[in-house]
Short mmCIF file of C-alpha atoms in Angstrom, two decimals:
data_model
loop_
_atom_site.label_atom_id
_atom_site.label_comp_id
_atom_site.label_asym_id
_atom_site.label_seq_id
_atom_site.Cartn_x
_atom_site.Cartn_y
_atom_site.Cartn_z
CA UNK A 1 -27.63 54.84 -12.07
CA UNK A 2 -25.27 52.90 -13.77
CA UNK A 3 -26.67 51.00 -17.00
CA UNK A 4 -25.15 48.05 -18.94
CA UNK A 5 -22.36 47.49 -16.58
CA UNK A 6 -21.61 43.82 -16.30
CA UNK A 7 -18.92 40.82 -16.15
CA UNK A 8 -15.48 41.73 -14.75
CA UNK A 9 -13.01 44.92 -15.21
CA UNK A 10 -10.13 43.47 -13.17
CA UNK A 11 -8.58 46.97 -12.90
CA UNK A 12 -7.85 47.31 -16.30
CA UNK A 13 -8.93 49.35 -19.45
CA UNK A 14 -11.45 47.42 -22.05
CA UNK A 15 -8.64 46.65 -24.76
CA UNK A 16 -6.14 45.63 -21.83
CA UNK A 17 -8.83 43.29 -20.17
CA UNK A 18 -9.74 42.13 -23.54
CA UNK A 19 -6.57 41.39 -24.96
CA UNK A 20 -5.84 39.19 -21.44
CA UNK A 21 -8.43 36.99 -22.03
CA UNK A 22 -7.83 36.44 -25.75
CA UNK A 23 -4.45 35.00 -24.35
CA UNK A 24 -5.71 33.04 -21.80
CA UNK A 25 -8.31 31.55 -24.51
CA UNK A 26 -5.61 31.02 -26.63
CA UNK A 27 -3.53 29.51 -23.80
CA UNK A 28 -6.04 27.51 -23.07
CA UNK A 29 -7.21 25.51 -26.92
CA UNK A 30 -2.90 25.41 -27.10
CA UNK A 31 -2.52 23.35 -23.53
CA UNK A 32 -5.98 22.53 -23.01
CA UNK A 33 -5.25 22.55 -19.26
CA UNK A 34 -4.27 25.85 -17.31
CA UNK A 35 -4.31 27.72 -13.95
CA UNK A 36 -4.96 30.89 -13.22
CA UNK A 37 -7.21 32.92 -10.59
CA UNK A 38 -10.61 32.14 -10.24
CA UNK A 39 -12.57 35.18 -11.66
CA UNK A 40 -10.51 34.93 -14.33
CA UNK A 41 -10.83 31.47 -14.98
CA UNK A 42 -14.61 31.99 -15.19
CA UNK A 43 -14.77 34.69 -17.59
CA UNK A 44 -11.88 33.03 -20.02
CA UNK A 45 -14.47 30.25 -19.82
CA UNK A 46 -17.56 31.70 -21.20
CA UNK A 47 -15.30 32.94 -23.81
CA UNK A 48 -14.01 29.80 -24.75
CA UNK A 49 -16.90 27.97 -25.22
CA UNK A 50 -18.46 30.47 -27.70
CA UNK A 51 -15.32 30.03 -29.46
CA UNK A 52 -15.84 26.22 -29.28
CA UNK A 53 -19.53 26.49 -31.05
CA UNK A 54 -17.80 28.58 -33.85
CA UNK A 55 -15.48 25.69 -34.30
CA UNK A 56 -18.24 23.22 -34.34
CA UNK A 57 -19.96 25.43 -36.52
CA UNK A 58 -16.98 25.04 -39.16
CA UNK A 59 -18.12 27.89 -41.89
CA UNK A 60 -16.65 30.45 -42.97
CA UNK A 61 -17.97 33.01 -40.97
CA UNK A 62 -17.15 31.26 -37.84
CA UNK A 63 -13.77 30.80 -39.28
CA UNK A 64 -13.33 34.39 -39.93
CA UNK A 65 -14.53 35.15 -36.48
CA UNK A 66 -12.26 32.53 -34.58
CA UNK A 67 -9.28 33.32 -36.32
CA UNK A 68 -9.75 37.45 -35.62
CA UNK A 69 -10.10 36.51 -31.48
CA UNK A 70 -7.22 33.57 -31.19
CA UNK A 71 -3.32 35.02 -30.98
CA UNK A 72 -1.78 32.46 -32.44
CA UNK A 73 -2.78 30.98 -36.02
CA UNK A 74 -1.50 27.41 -35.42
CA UNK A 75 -4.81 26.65 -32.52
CA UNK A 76 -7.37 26.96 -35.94
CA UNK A 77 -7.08 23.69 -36.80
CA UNK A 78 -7.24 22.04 -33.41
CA UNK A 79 -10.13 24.37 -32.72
CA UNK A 80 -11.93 23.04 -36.11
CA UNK A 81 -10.65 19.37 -36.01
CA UNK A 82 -9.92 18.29 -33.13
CA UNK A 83 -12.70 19.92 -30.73
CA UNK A 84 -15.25 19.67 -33.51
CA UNK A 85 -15.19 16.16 -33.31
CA UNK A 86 -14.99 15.78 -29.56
CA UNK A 87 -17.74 18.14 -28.95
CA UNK A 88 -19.61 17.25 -32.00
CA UNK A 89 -22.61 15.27 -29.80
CA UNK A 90 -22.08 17.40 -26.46
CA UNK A 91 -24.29 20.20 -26.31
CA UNK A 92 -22.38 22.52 -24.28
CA UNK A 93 -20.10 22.61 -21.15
CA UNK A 94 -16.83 22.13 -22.65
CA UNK A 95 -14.86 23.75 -20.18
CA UNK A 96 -14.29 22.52 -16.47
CA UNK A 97 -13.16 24.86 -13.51
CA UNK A 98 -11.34 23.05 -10.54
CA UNK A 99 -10.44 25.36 -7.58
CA UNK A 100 -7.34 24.65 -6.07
CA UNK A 101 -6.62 26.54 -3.22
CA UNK A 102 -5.17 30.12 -2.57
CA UNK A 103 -2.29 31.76 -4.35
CA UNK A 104 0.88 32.49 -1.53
CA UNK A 105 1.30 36.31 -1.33
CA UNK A 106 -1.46 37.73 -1.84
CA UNK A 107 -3.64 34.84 -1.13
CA UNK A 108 -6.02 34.99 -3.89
CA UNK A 109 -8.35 32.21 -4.87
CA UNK A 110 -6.47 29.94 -7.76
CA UNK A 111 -8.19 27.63 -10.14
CA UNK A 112 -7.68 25.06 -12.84
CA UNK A 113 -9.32 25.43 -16.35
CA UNK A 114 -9.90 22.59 -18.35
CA UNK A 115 -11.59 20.96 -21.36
CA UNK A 116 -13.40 18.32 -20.96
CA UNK A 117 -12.43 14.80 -21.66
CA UNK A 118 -9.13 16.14 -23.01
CA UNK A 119 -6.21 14.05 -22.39
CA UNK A 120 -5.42 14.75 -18.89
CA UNK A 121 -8.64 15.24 -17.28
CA UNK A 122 -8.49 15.52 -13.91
CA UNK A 123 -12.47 14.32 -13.39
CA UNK A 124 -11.34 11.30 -15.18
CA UNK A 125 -8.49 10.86 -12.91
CA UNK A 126 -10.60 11.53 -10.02
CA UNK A 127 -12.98 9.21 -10.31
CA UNK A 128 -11.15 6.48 -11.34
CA UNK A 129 -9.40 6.52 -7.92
CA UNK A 130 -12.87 6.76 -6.21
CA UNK A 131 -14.02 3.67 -8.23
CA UNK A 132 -10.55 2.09 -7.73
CA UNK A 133 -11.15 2.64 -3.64
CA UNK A 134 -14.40 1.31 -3.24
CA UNK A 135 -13.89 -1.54 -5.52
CA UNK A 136 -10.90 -2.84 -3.50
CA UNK A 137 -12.84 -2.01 -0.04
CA UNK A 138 -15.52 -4.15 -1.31
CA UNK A 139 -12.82 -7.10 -2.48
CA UNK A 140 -11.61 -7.11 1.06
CA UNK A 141 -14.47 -7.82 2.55
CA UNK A 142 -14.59 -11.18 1.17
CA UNK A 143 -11.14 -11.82 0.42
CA UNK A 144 -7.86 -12.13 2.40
CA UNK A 145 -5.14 -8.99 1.54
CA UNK A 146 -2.17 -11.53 0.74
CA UNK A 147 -4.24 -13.18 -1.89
CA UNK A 148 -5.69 -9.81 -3.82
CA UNK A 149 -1.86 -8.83 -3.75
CA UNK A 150 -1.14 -12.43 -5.34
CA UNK A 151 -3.99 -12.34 -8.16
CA UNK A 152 -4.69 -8.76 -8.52
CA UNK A 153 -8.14 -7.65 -9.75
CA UNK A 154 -8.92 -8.73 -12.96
CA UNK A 155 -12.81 -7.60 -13.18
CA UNK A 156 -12.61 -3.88 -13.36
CA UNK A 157 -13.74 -3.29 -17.01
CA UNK A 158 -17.45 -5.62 -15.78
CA UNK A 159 -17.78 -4.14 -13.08
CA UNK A 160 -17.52 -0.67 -14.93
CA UNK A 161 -20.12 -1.62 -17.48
CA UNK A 162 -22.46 -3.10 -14.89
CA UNK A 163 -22.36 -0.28 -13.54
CA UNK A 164 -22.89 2.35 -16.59
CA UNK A 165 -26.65 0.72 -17.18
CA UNK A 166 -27.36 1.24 -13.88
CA UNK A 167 -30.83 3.68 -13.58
CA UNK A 168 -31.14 6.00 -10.93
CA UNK A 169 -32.02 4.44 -7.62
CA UNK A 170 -30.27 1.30 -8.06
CA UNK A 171 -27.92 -0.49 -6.17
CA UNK A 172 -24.41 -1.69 -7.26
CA UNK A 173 -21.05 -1.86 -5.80
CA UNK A 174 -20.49 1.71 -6.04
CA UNK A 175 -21.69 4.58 -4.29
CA UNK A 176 -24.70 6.63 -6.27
CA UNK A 177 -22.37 9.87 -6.08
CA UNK A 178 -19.19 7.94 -7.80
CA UNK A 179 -21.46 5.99 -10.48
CA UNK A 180 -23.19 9.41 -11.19
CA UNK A 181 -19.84 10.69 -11.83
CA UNK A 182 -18.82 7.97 -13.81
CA UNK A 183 -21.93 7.60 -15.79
CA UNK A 184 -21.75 11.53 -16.73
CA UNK A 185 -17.91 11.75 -17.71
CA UNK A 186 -18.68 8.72 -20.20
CA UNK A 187 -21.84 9.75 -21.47
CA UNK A 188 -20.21 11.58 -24.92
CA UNK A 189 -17.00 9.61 -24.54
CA UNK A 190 -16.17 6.43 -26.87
CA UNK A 191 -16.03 2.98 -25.89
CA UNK A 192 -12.42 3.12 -25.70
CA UNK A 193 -13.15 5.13 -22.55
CA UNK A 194 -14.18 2.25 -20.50
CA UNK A 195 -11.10 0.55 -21.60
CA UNK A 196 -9.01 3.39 -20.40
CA UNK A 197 -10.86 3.87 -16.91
CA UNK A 198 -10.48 -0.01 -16.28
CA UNK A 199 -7.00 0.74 -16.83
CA UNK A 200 -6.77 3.75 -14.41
CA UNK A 201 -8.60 1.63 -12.06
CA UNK A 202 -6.68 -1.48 -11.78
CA UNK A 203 -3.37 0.90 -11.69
CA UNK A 204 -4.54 2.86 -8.70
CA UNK A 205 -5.62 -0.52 -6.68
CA UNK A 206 -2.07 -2.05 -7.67
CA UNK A 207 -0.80 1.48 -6.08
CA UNK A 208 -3.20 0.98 -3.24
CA UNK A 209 -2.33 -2.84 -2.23
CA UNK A 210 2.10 -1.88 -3.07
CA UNK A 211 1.81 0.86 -1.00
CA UNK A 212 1.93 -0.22 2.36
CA UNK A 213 4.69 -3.08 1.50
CA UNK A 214 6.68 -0.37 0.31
CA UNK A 215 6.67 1.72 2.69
CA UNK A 216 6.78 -1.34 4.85
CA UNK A 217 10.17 -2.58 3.60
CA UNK A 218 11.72 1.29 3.38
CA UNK A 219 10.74 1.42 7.55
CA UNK A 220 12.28 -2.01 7.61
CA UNK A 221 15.54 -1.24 6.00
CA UNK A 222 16.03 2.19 7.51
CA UNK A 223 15.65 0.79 11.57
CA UNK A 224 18.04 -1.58 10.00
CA UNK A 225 20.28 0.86 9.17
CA UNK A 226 20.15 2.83 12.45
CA UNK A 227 20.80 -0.36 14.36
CA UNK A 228 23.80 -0.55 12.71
CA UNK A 229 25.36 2.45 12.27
CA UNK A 230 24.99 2.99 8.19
CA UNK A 231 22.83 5.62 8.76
CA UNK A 232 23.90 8.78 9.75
CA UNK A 233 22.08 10.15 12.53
CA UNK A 234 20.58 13.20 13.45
CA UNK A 235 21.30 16.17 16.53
CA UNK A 236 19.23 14.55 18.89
CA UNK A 237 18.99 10.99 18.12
CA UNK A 238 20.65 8.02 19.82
CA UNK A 239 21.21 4.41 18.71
CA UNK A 240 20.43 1.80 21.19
CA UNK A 241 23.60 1.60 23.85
CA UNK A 242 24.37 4.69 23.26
CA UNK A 243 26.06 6.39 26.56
CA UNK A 244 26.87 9.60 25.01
CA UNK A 245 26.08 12.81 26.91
CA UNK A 246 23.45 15.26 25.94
CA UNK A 247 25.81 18.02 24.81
CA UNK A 248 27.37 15.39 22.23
CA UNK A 249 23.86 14.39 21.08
CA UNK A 250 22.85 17.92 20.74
CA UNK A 251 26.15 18.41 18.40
CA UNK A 252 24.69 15.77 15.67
CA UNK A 253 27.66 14.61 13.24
CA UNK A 254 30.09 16.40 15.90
CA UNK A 255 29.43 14.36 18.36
CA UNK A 256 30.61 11.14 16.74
CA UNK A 257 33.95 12.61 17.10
CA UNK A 258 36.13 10.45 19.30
CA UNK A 259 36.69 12.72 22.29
CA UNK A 260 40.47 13.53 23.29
CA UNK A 261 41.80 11.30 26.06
CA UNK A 262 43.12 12.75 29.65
CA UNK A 263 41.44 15.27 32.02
CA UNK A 264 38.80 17.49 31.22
CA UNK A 265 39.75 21.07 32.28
CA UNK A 266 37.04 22.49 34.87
CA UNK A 267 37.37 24.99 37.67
CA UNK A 268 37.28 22.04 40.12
CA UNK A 269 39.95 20.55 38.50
CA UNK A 270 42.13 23.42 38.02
CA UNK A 271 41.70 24.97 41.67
CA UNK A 272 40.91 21.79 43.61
CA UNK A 273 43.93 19.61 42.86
CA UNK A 274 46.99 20.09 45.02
CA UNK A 275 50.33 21.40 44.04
CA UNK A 276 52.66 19.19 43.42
CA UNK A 277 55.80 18.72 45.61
CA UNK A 278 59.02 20.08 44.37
#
C-alpha cells in the first residue's frame, strides 16, 4: 500500500518536476499571464499562491524563502511590491485558470494561467462584453438603431454603479449571472476600476453597432467590384453576362485569356470536312 503519494509526477524525477514548476512560477510573476497544459497549470498554481502570501508577508524569512524558489532575481520586487499591494485586502485566490481547448498533436487539454486583476485580465475583458451586450439589447428595445449609432451610449459608468449595490435577488438591467460576475471582479479592485470597465463597455458597444456597417460597406464595395471587373475572379465564378464555357470557368485567371481566332481542331473537323479540289 502506497503511503504519502500525492499531487502530480508528470513522468519525471522529483528535482526535474520540481525545477519545471519553479519556471513556470517564475514565468508566471514575470508575464503574469501564461499557457500551458492543464494539470500543470493547476499545480504551478497552488505553488504560486503560497509564494504570493510570502510576498504579502514581506519579512525576512519570507524573503529568504521566495528568493531560494524564484529563477530569476529581478521578479522579488514585483513579488513584494507590486502583488503585495494588489493582494494586500484579498484573502486568497490570486491565480485564475481558463481552459482553452486542446493542444493539436497530441491533443492534450491546454489552459491559461493568470493573476487576478492584473493588467490583461481576461474575466475583466469578459464581462465587460457581457455587460456591453445586454446593455445595448436593452437600448434597442426602446430606441431606434440609427439614432444609438448617432449619440452613442453615454450612461455606462451609472448603470455600472447601479448595478454594484445591487443585493442578491434584485432586479436590474443585467442578468444575476453577469452582475455576480461583475460585482466579484470589483470587489478588491479600486474605484478606478469602474472607470476602466465603463470604458471597456462603451468600446465593445461602439464595436457592436460599427460592425455590421462595416461589413456592410466591404459587401457593398466588393459586388461592386465584381460587377465591374476590378476584381479578379475566382475558378468557378462568373460575372453577370458572362457566356464563357465551363472548361474556361474551371481554368480561373486562364480563362480570361482571349481565345485564338479560326477553327477549333476536333476529329469532326479534321475527318468530316471534304478535300479540297486541286
Amino acid at each position: 500500500m502506497k503511503h504519502g503519494v500525492a499531487f502530480r509526477k508528470f513522468s519525471r524525477t522529483t528535482s526535474h518536476r520540481m525545477l519545471m514548476l519553479r519556471n513556470l512560477v517564475t514565468s508566471l510573476f514575470e508575464h503574469e499571464q501564461i499557457k500551458t497544459t492543464l494539470p500543470k497549470a493547476r499545480d504551478t498554481a497552488r505553488l504560486a499562491e503560497k509564494i504570493i502570501t510570502l510576498g504579502k508577508k514581506g519579512d525576512r524569512s519570507a524573503q529568504m524563502r521566495a528568493s531560494a524558489f524564484l529563477l530569476k532575481p529581478e521578479v522579488l520586487p514585483k513579488l513584494f511590491g507590486t502583488f503585495a499591494s494588489r493582494y494586500a485586502e484579498r484573502p486568497g485566490g490570486y491565480t485564475r485558470i481558463h481552459k482553452f481547448g486542446n493542444r493539436p498533436g497530441d491533443n492534450a487539454p491546454v489552459a491559461i494561467l493568470e493573476l487576478v486583476d492584473n493588467p490583461r485580465d481576461l474575466r475583466f475583458e469578459i464581462t465587460a462584453r457581457a455587460i456591453g451586450r445586454e446593455v445595448l439589447q436593452d437600448k434597442l428595445r426602446t430606441e431606434k438603431p440609427i439614432n444609438l449609432i448617432k449619440t452613442g451610449v453615454h450612461s455606462t459608468q451609472n448603470i455600472i454603479e447601479t448595478e454594484k449595490k445591487l443585493e442578491f435577488g434584485q432586479t436590474g438591467m443585467l442578468r444575476p449571472k453577469t452582475r455576480w460576475n461583475m460585482q466579484k471582479m470589483l470587489r478588491f479592485r479600486n474605484q478606478d476600476a469602474v472607470s476602466q470597465l465603463s470604458r471597456n463597455v462603451g468600446n465593445y458597444i461602439d464595436h457592436l453597432m460599427a460592425t455590421p456597417i462595416a461589413m456592410k460597406n466591404l459587401h457593398d464595395r466588393e459586388r461592386r467590384k465584381t460587377v465591374t471587373g476590378e476584381f479578379a475572379l475566382r475558378a468557378g465564378q462568373t460575372a453577370p453576362g458572362d457566356t464563357r464555357s465551363v472548361l474556361d470557368l474551371s481554368q480561373g485567371r486562364l480563362g480570361l485569356r482571349q481565345l485564338r481566332s479560326g477553327p477549333v481542331l476536333t476529329a469532326n473537323y479534321i475527318f468530316g470536312r471534304k478535300p479540297k479540289a486541286r
